[in-house]
Short mmCIF file of C-alpha atoms in Angstrom, two decimals:
data_model
loop_
_atom_site.label_atom_id
_atom_site.label_comp_id
_atom_site.label_asym_id
_atom_site.label_seq_id
_atom_site.Cartn_x
_atom_site.Cartn_y
_atom_site.Cartn_z
CA MET H 1 -4.67 20.62 -18.79
CA ARG H 2 -4.29 22.30 -15.42
CA ARG H 3 -6.99 23.63 -13.15
CA PHE H 4 -7.09 27.31 -12.09
CA ASN H 5 -9.15 29.16 -9.50
CA TYR H 6 -10.16 32.65 -10.53
CA LYS H 7 -11.84 35.86 -9.41
CA ALA H 8 -13.41 37.91 -12.19
CA LYS H 9 -15.97 40.65 -12.85
CA GLU H 10 -18.84 40.34 -15.26
CA LYS H 11 -18.45 42.94 -18.02
CA SER H 12 -22.16 43.71 -18.12
CA THR H 13 -22.92 44.02 -14.40
CA GLY H 14 -19.53 44.42 -12.74
CA LYS H 15 -20.47 41.62 -10.34
CA LEU H 16 -17.51 39.82 -8.76
CA ILE H 17 -17.60 36.03 -9.18
CA LYS H 18 -15.36 33.13 -8.21
CA GLY H 19 -14.89 29.80 -9.95
CA ASN H 20 -12.43 27.44 -11.59
CA ILE H 21 -11.42 26.73 -15.16
CA GLN H 22 -9.22 24.22 -17.04
CA ALA H 23 -6.46 25.55 -19.27
CA ASP H 24 -2.90 24.79 -20.36
CA ASN H 25 -1.50 27.82 -18.52
CA GLU H 26 -2.49 30.99 -16.69
CA GLN H 27 -2.48 33.13 -19.86
CA THR H 28 -4.83 30.73 -21.65
CA ALA H 29 -7.13 30.71 -18.63
CA GLY H 30 -7.29 34.52 -18.72
CA ARG H 31 -8.05 34.57 -22.44
CA LEU H 32 -10.85 32.01 -21.98
CA LEU H 33 -12.40 34.13 -19.24
CA VAL H 34 -12.31 37.24 -21.45
CA GLU H 35 -13.97 35.29 -24.27
CA GLN H 36 -16.71 34.28 -21.83
CA GLY H 37 -17.42 37.92 -20.96
CA TYR H 38 -15.42 38.28 -17.73
CA ILE H 39 -12.68 40.65 -16.61
CA PRO H 40 -10.09 38.55 -14.71
CA GLN H 41 -9.02 39.91 -11.32
CA ALA H 42 -6.92 37.00 -10.03
CA ILE H 43 -5.97 33.62 -11.46
CA THR H 44 -4.07 31.01 -9.42
CA GLU H 45 -3.35 27.38 -10.16
CA GLU H 46 -5.25 25.02 -7.92
CA GLY H 47 -2.92 23.65 -5.23
CA ALA H 48 -0.12 26.14 -5.98
CA GLY H 49 2.07 26.68 -2.93
CA ASN H 50 0.47 23.78 -1.09
CA PRO H 51 2.92 20.85 -0.63
CA PHE H 52 0.04 18.59 0.38
CA ALA H 53 -2.09 19.38 -2.68
CA LYS H 54 -1.15 16.16 -4.47
CA PHE H 55 -2.46 14.14 -1.50
CA LYS H 56 -5.60 16.25 -1.19
CA ASN H 57 -6.33 15.96 -4.92
CA ARG H 58 -5.52 12.26 -5.16
CA VAL H 59 -8.13 10.10 -6.88
CA THR H 60 -8.83 6.90 -4.95
CA THR H 61 -9.47 3.49 -6.48
CA LYS H 62 -13.08 3.59 -5.28
CA GLU H 63 -13.66 6.95 -6.98
CA ARG H 64 -12.13 5.72 -10.22
CA ILE H 65 -14.26 2.56 -10.17
CA MET H 66 -17.44 4.57 -9.58
CA PHE H 67 -16.53 6.98 -12.38
CA THR H 68 -15.88 4.10 -14.78
CA ARG H 69 -19.05 2.22 -13.84
CA GLN H 70 -21.29 5.27 -14.24
CA LEU H 71 -19.71 6.18 -17.58
CA ALA H 72 -20.22 2.62 -18.87
CA THR H 73 -23.87 2.67 -17.80
CA LEU H 74 -24.65 6.01 -19.46
CA ILE H 75 -22.88 5.15 -22.73
CA GLY H 76 -24.57 1.74 -22.76
CA ALA H 77 -27.94 3.48 -22.34
CA GLY H 78 -27.32 5.38 -25.59
CA LEU H 79 -26.35 8.77 -24.15
CA PRO H 80 -23.75 10.66 -26.27
CA LEU H 81 -20.18 10.56 -25.00
CA GLY H 82 -20.02 14.28 -24.18
CA ALA H 83 -23.30 14.21 -22.27
CA SER H 84 -22.21 11.05 -20.44
CA LEU H 85 -18.93 12.63 -19.33
CA ARG H 86 -20.68 15.83 -18.26
CA THR H 87 -23.24 13.89 -16.20
CA VAL H 88 -20.67 11.67 -14.50
CA ALA H 89 -18.42 14.64 -13.66
CA ALA H 90 -21.35 16.59 -12.25
CA GLN H 91 -22.50 13.64 -10.11
CA SER H 92 -19.06 12.92 -8.69
CA GLN H 93 -18.85 13.54 -4.94
CA SER H 94 -15.07 13.83 -5.10
CA ASP H 95 -13.67 17.23 -6.09
CA SER H 96 -10.53 15.62 -7.49
CA MET H 97 -12.46 13.11 -9.63
CA LYS H 98 -14.85 15.85 -10.74
CA ALA H 99 -11.88 17.97 -11.87
CA VAL H 100 -10.44 15.06 -13.84
CA GLY H 101 -13.83 14.37 -15.43
CA GLU H 102 -14.18 17.99 -16.47
CA GLU H 103 -10.71 17.99 -18.01
CA ILE H 104 -11.51 14.81 -19.95
CA LEU H 105 -14.77 16.38 -21.14
CA ALA H 106 -12.96 19.54 -22.26
CA ALA H 107 -10.42 17.47 -24.19
CA VAL H 108 -13.14 15.42 -25.92
CA GLU H 109 -15.11 18.55 -26.84
CA SER H 110 -11.93 20.04 -28.34
CA GLY H 111 -11.77 17.12 -30.78
CA LYS H 112 -9.57 14.60 -29.00
CA SER H 113 -10.48 10.93 -28.75
CA LEU H 114 -11.48 9.53 -25.37
CA HIS H 115 -8.24 7.53 -25.27
CA GLU H 116 -6.20 10.70 -25.79
CA ALA H 117 -8.21 12.50 -23.12
CA PHE H 118 -7.63 9.74 -20.58
CA SER H 119 -3.93 9.50 -21.54
CA ALA H 120 -3.41 13.00 -20.12
CA HIS H 121 -3.79 11.49 -16.64
CA PRO H 122 -1.31 8.55 -16.50
CA ASP H 123 -1.10 8.80 -12.72
CA ILE H 124 -4.81 7.89 -12.50
CA PHE H 125 -5.43 5.64 -15.51
CA ASN H 126 -2.83 2.90 -16.08
CA GLY H 127 -1.82 1.13 -19.28
CA VAL H 128 -4.53 -1.51 -18.96
CA TYR H 129 -7.18 1.17 -18.64
CA LEU H 130 -5.94 3.15 -21.63
CA ALA H 131 -5.55 0.08 -23.87
CA LEU H 132 -9.10 -1.06 -23.17
CA ILE H 133 -10.47 2.43 -23.82
CA GLN H 134 -8.64 2.52 -27.15
CA ALA H 135 -9.85 -0.97 -28.11
CA GLY H 136 -13.41 -0.12 -27.10
CA GLU H 137 -13.39 3.02 -29.23
CA LYS H 138 -12.09 1.16 -32.28
CA SER H 139 -14.53 -1.74 -31.96
CA GLY H 140 -17.56 0.34 -30.98
CA THR H 141 -17.89 -1.48 -27.66
CA LEU H 142 -16.75 1.30 -25.35
CA ASP H 143 -19.50 0.61 -22.81
CA LEU H 144 -18.49 -3.08 -22.57
CA ALA H 145 -14.80 -2.16 -22.23
CA LEU H 146 -15.58 0.29 -19.41
CA ALA H 147 -17.81 -2.27 -17.67
CA ARG H 148 -15.02 -4.88 -17.84
CA LEU H 149 -12.59 -2.32 -16.42
CA ALA H 150 -14.89 -1.56 -13.51
CA ASP H 151 -15.43 -5.27 -12.81
CA GLN H 152 -11.70 -6.01 -12.86
CA GLU H 153 -10.78 -3.04 -10.67
CA GLU H 154 -13.47 -4.04 -8.16
CA LYS H 155 -12.08 -7.60 -8.02
CA ASP H 156 -8.51 -6.36 -7.65
CA ALA H 157 -9.46 -3.85 -4.95
CA SER H 158 -11.50 -6.50 -3.12
CA MET H 159 -8.58 -8.94 -3.20
CA MET H 160 -6.09 -6.40 -1.83
CA SER H 161 -8.61 -5.37 0.84
CA LYS H 162 -8.96 -9.00 1.93
CA ILE H 163 -5.18 -9.42 2.14
CA LYS H 164 -4.87 -6.28 4.27
CA GLY H 165 -7.85 -7.34 6.39
CA ALA H 166 -6.32 -10.76 7.02
CA LEU H 167 -3.28 -9.02 8.54
CA VAL H 168 -5.36 -7.09 11.07
CA TYR H 169 -5.62 -9.92 13.62
CA PRO H 170 -1.89 -10.79 13.51
CA GLY H 171 -1.21 -7.07 13.83
CA ILE H 172 -3.35 -6.90 16.96
CA ILE H 173 -1.50 -9.89 18.46
CA LEU H 174 1.84 -8.23 17.69
CA GLY H 175 0.62 -5.03 19.34
CA VAL H 176 -0.37 -6.98 22.47
CA ILE H 177 3.08 -8.59 22.57
CA ILE H 178 4.79 -5.20 22.41
CA ALA H 179 2.44 -3.74 25.05
CA VAL H 180 3.08 -6.63 27.48
CA LEU H 181 6.84 -6.38 27.01
CA ALA H 182 6.76 -2.61 27.49
CA PHE H 183 4.71 -2.98 30.70
CA MET H 184 7.09 -5.54 32.16
CA MET H 185 10.14 -3.50 31.20
CA VAL H 186 8.72 -0.30 32.73
CA ALA H 187 6.87 -1.65 35.77
CA VAL H 188 8.66 -4.86 36.79
CA VAL H 189 12.34 -4.57 35.84
CA PRO H 190 12.99 -1.34 37.85
CA GLN H 191 11.48 -3.03 40.95
CA VAL H 192 13.90 -5.93 40.60
CA LYS H 193 16.77 -3.50 40.21
CA SER H 194 15.77 -1.63 43.40
CA LEU H 195 15.40 -4.88 45.33
CA TYR H 196 18.91 -6.04 44.40
CA GLU H 197 20.39 -2.62 45.20
CA ASP H 198 18.75 -2.64 48.63
CA MET H 199 20.15 -6.13 49.29
CA GLY H 200 23.60 -5.14 48.04
CA GLU H 201 23.58 -7.98 45.53
CA VAL H 202 24.91 -8.00 41.95
CA LEU H 203 22.26 -8.36 39.26
CA PRO H 204 22.41 -11.49 37.07
CA GLY H 205 23.61 -10.92 33.50
CA LEU H 206 20.18 -11.28 31.83
CA THR H 207 18.54 -9.01 34.39
CA GLN H 208 21.31 -6.41 34.04
CA PHE H 209 20.75 -6.46 30.26
CA LEU H 210 17.02 -5.81 30.74
CA VAL H 211 17.78 -3.00 33.20
CA ASP H 212 20.20 -1.39 30.73
CA MET H 213 17.60 -1.65 27.99
CA THR H 214 14.95 -0.07 30.23
CA ASP H 215 17.29 2.77 31.21
CA PHE H 216 18.23 3.40 27.59
CA PHE H 217 14.64 3.57 26.36
CA GLY H 218 13.68 5.69 29.36
CA ASN H 219 16.42 8.24 28.72
CA PHE H 220 16.52 8.21 24.93
CA TRP H 221 12.95 7.38 23.92
CA TRP H 222 12.91 10.43 21.64
CA LEU H 223 16.02 9.18 19.84
CA VAL H 224 14.46 5.73 19.38
CA ILE H 225 11.34 7.30 17.86
CA LEU H 226 13.40 9.48 15.52
CA ILE H 227 15.48 6.48 14.41
CA LEU H 228 12.34 4.41 13.80
CA ILE H 229 10.73 7.20 11.77
CA ALA H 230 13.94 7.67 9.75
CA MET H 231 14.24 3.92 9.13
CA ILE H 232 10.60 3.58 8.03
CA ALA H 233 10.78 6.68 5.80
CA GLY H 234 14.09 5.52 4.33
CA ALA H 235 12.73 2.03 3.65
CA ILE H 236 9.61 3.42 1.96
CA TYR H 237 11.70 5.75 -0.20
CA PHE H 238 14.12 2.94 -1.08
CA VAL H 239 11.32 0.59 -2.12
CA LYS H 240 9.11 3.15 -3.87
CA LYS H 241 11.69 5.39 -5.56
CA THR H 242 14.69 3.21 -6.43
CA PRO H 243 14.83 0.31 -8.94
CA THR H 244 17.03 -1.73 -6.61
CA GLY H 245 14.65 -1.31 -3.70
CA ARG H 246 11.67 -2.22 -5.88
CA ARG H 247 13.39 -5.42 -7.05
CA ILE H 248 14.33 -6.41 -3.50
CA ALA H 249 10.76 -5.85 -2.30
CA ASP H 250 9.26 -7.74 -5.26
CA ASN H 251 11.65 -10.65 -4.76
CA PHE H 252 10.84 -10.73 -1.05
CA LYS H 253 7.11 -10.98 -1.80
CA LEU H 254 7.72 -14.09 -3.90
CA HIS H 255 9.81 -15.91 -1.30
CA VAL H 256 8.51 -14.77 2.09
CA PRO H 257 7.13 -17.75 4.07
CA ILE H 258 3.33 -18.23 4.01
CA PHE H 259 2.76 -15.21 1.75
CA GLY H 260 5.05 -16.22 -1.14
CA GLY H 261 2.60 -18.68 -2.67
CA LEU H 262 -0.27 -16.26 -2.11
CA PHE H 263 1.47 -13.46 -4.01
CA GLN H 264 2.38 -15.83 -6.84
CA LYS H 265 -1.28 -16.78 -7.29
CA LEU H 266 -2.24 -13.11 -7.14
CA TYR H 267 0.16 -12.25 -9.97
CA VAL H 268 -0.92 -15.20 -12.12
CA SER H 269 -4.62 -14.43 -11.67
CA ARG H 270 -3.99 -10.75 -12.43
CA PHE H 271 -2.12 -11.68 -15.62
CA ALA H 272 -4.79 -14.13 -16.80
CA ARG H 273 -7.70 -11.83 -15.97
CA THR H 274 -6.13 -8.87 -17.77
CA ALA H 275 -5.32 -11.01 -20.82
CA GLU H 276 -8.94 -12.19 -20.86
CA MET H 277 -10.21 -8.59 -20.88
CA MET H 278 -7.78 -7.52 -23.59
CA LEU H 279 -8.49 -10.41 -25.95
CA ALA H 280 -12.26 -10.21 -25.39
CA THR H 281 -12.21 -6.50 -26.31
CA GLY H 282 -10.35 -7.15 -29.56
CA VAL H 283 -6.79 -6.14 -28.62
CA PRO H 284 -4.20 -8.10 -30.70
CA MET H 285 -2.52 -11.05 -28.98
CA LEU H 286 0.96 -9.56 -28.65
CA ASP H 287 -0.37 -6.24 -27.33
CA SER H 288 -2.71 -8.08 -24.94
CA ILE H 289 0.11 -10.13 -23.41
CA THR H 290 2.43 -7.11 -23.21
CA ILE H 291 -0.16 -5.09 -21.30
CA SER H 292 -1.09 -8.08 -19.12
CA ILE H 293 2.55 -8.47 -18.11
CA ASP H 294 2.72 -4.77 -17.14
CA ALA H 295 -0.44 -5.22 -15.06
CA VAL H 296 1.25 -7.84 -12.84
CA ASN H 297 3.03 -5.08 -10.88
CA ASN H 298 6.06 -7.14 -9.86
CA LYS H 299 9.34 -6.51 -11.69
CA ILE H 300 10.75 -10.00 -11.10
CA VAL H 301 7.63 -11.70 -12.43
CA GLU H 302 7.30 -9.22 -15.31
CA GLU H 303 10.83 -9.96 -16.49
CA GLU H 304 10.14 -13.70 -16.40
CA TYR H 305 6.80 -13.43 -18.19
CA SER H 306 8.35 -11.13 -20.83
CA LYS H 307 10.33 -14.10 -22.16
CA SER H 308 7.07 -15.31 -23.70
CA LEU H 309 6.87 -12.23 -25.97
CA ASP H 310 9.85 -13.28 -28.11
CA LEU H 311 8.37 -16.76 -28.49
CA ILE H 312 5.00 -15.33 -29.55
CA ARG H 313 6.74 -13.04 -32.06
CA GLY H 314 8.53 -16.11 -33.39
CA GLY H 315 5.23 -17.79 -34.17
CA LYS H 316 4.72 -19.98 -31.10
CA SER H 317 1.31 -20.32 -29.50
CA LEU H 318 0.49 -18.59 -26.24
CA SER H 319 0.18 -21.88 -24.35
CA SER H 320 3.64 -23.13 -25.38
CA SER H 321 5.16 -19.70 -24.72
CA LEU H 322 3.91 -19.72 -21.12
CA THR H 323 4.65 -23.37 -20.32
CA ASP H 324 8.22 -23.21 -18.97
CA LEU H 325 8.09 -19.80 -17.33
CA LYS H 326 9.12 -19.49 -13.70
CA TYR H 327 6.32 -18.16 -11.46
CA MET H 328 3.72 -19.20 -14.07
CA LEU H 329 1.36 -21.75 -12.53
CA PRO H 330 0.50 -24.71 -14.82
CA LEU H 331 -3.24 -24.19 -15.13
CA VAL H 332 -2.87 -21.02 -17.24
CA PRO H 333 -0.96 -22.57 -20.18
CA GLN H 334 -3.20 -25.66 -19.97
CA MET H 335 -6.36 -23.57 -20.21
CA ALA H 336 -4.76 -21.41 -22.94
CA SER H 337 -4.13 -24.59 -24.95
CA ILE H 338 -7.78 -25.63 -24.61
CA GLY H 339 -8.82 -22.12 -25.65
CA GLU H 340 -6.59 -22.23 -28.72
CA GLU H 341 -8.23 -25.47 -29.84
CA SER H 342 -11.78 -24.28 -29.17
CA GLY H 343 -11.34 -20.68 -30.32
CA LYS H 344 -12.27 -19.37 -26.86
CA ILE H 345 -8.87 -18.45 -25.45
CA ASP H 346 -10.15 -15.37 -23.61
CA GLU H 347 -12.86 -17.41 -21.88
CA MET H 348 -10.40 -20.15 -20.85
CA LEU H 349 -7.96 -17.60 -19.42
CA GLY H 350 -10.84 -16.09 -17.45
CA ARG H 351 -11.66 -19.51 -16.00
CA ALA H 352 -8.03 -20.03 -14.98
CA ALA H 353 -8.07 -16.63 -13.29
CA SER H 354 -11.26 -17.57 -11.43
CA VAL H 355 -9.66 -20.78 -10.11
CA TYR H 356 -6.69 -18.91 -8.66
CA GLU H 357 -8.90 -16.10 -7.33
CA ASN H 358 -10.97 -18.68 -5.44
CA ASP H 359 -7.78 -20.30 -4.11
CA LEU H 360 -6.62 -16.86 -2.98
CA ASP H 361 -9.89 -16.28 -1.12
CA GLU H 362 -9.47 -19.54 0.76
CA GLN H 363 -5.81 -18.89 1.57
CA ILE H 364 -6.52 -15.36 2.75
CA ASN H 365 -9.23 -16.66 5.07
CA ASN H 366 -6.68 -19.08 6.56
CA ILE H 367 -3.84 -16.58 6.99
CA SER H 368 -4.73 -15.75 10.58
CA THR H 369 -4.89 -19.45 11.42
CA MET H 370 -1.44 -20.03 9.90
CA ILE H 371 0.24 -17.04 11.51
CA GLU H 372 -1.29 -17.33 14.99
CA PRO H 373 0.90 -20.26 16.20
CA ILE H 374 4.05 -18.48 14.99
CA LEU H 375 3.11 -15.30 16.81
CA MET H 376 2.25 -17.24 19.96
CA VAL H 377 5.66 -18.95 19.95
CA CYS H 378 7.38 -15.59 19.45
CA MET H 379 5.32 -14.02 22.24
CA ALA H 380 6.09 -16.92 24.58
CA GLY H 381 9.81 -16.66 23.81
CA LEU H 382 10.04 -12.90 24.34
CA ILE H 383 7.95 -12.92 27.50
CA GLY H 384 9.96 -15.91 28.70
CA VAL H 385 13.15 -13.86 28.40
CA VAL H 386 11.64 -10.99 30.42
CA VAL H 387 10.20 -13.36 33.02
CA GLY H 388 13.53 -15.19 33.24
CA GLY H 389 15.27 -11.87 33.82
CA THR H 390 12.83 -10.70 36.53
CA LEU H 391 11.11 -13.48 38.45
CA LEU H 392 13.93 -16.03 38.51
CA PRO H 393 16.39 -13.57 40.12
CA ILE H 394 13.74 -12.82 42.78
CA TYR H 395 13.35 -16.53 43.55
CA SER H 396 17.13 -16.87 43.67
CA LEU H 397 17.40 -13.91 46.04
CA VAL H 398 14.65 -15.28 48.32
CA ASN H 399 16.35 -18.68 48.46
CA SER H 400 19.72 -17.12 49.30
CA VAL H 401 18.17 -15.06 52.09
CA GLY H 402 16.33 -18.14 53.38
#
């Protein structure tokens, strides 16, 4: 359903009111208003004509987690599904999440299942989310399924936040390096150039290169900025919108120094944790593994893990199907084997996920320590080039004069 803003008059009083309504199209919205006793004056789709509407109306991960957690709590407390959805939508502080909640409520009240209602918003609720909702509805454990979803999304969001946070300090160091180089290029290099011109001397090759660079950036700074913006926008489009770009980016994540092992553990823990949730909620084995593979969010790893599906279809156990996979760390098939013997495969997969999540926490905390020496060496090298192109020619000029 789409969301429409409207202006209408009450038939009884003629009072002009404003509001919004969910409907499949503008004609349906008008008919619904007439049925409610209003005379429509103007109906416009929310966000129509606004190119930034999709960003304004975007539902964040935090909003989705809060929505899921509150819905799980209300259903678990025994409140009917319709009343739970109405309460959660009304309490939402986000207009976009409130609109989604109202649309889900309208779909449920029209006779659709909760899974069908959530499926109308694939850009907000992914395959893992929808599968768990469906399994929870079938097994009568919808509140537990929603609680597991909220827990998993909180863990995933926390992990990504830690990774981004660990890059803040190296980013600051890189910014300092660029600022120091820019200062020396703008403030020091032109002075050296003037000194050599006054003395009638020829600039050394390295110094002349720095002078040319300074002149270029001084005269064409706007062109440099445009090129940088175009390169960044092009790279983002290539990675986000093209299959080739996505594969290159995913492959880079797996092999980039320092971060490659970290990403591999992230994907393995995500796979194991999702499989645990699926199996614990009653989703069949093959469906659980298929959805868990999709949840990895790396095409290279997904293709490798997908090899296990044919083996499972052929009658092999999960542990043996995962054993020889590239990018699959050994603890997962080992714990799956123990789970198969004990009848607690979901619990064992959860423990394997916890081990790798703890390892990730430790590695993330050490990222700054690992990257700092590399950045310092790079900073020393770059500043050394600038110093060599500025101070050494001055010393040489002083000695020649002496």
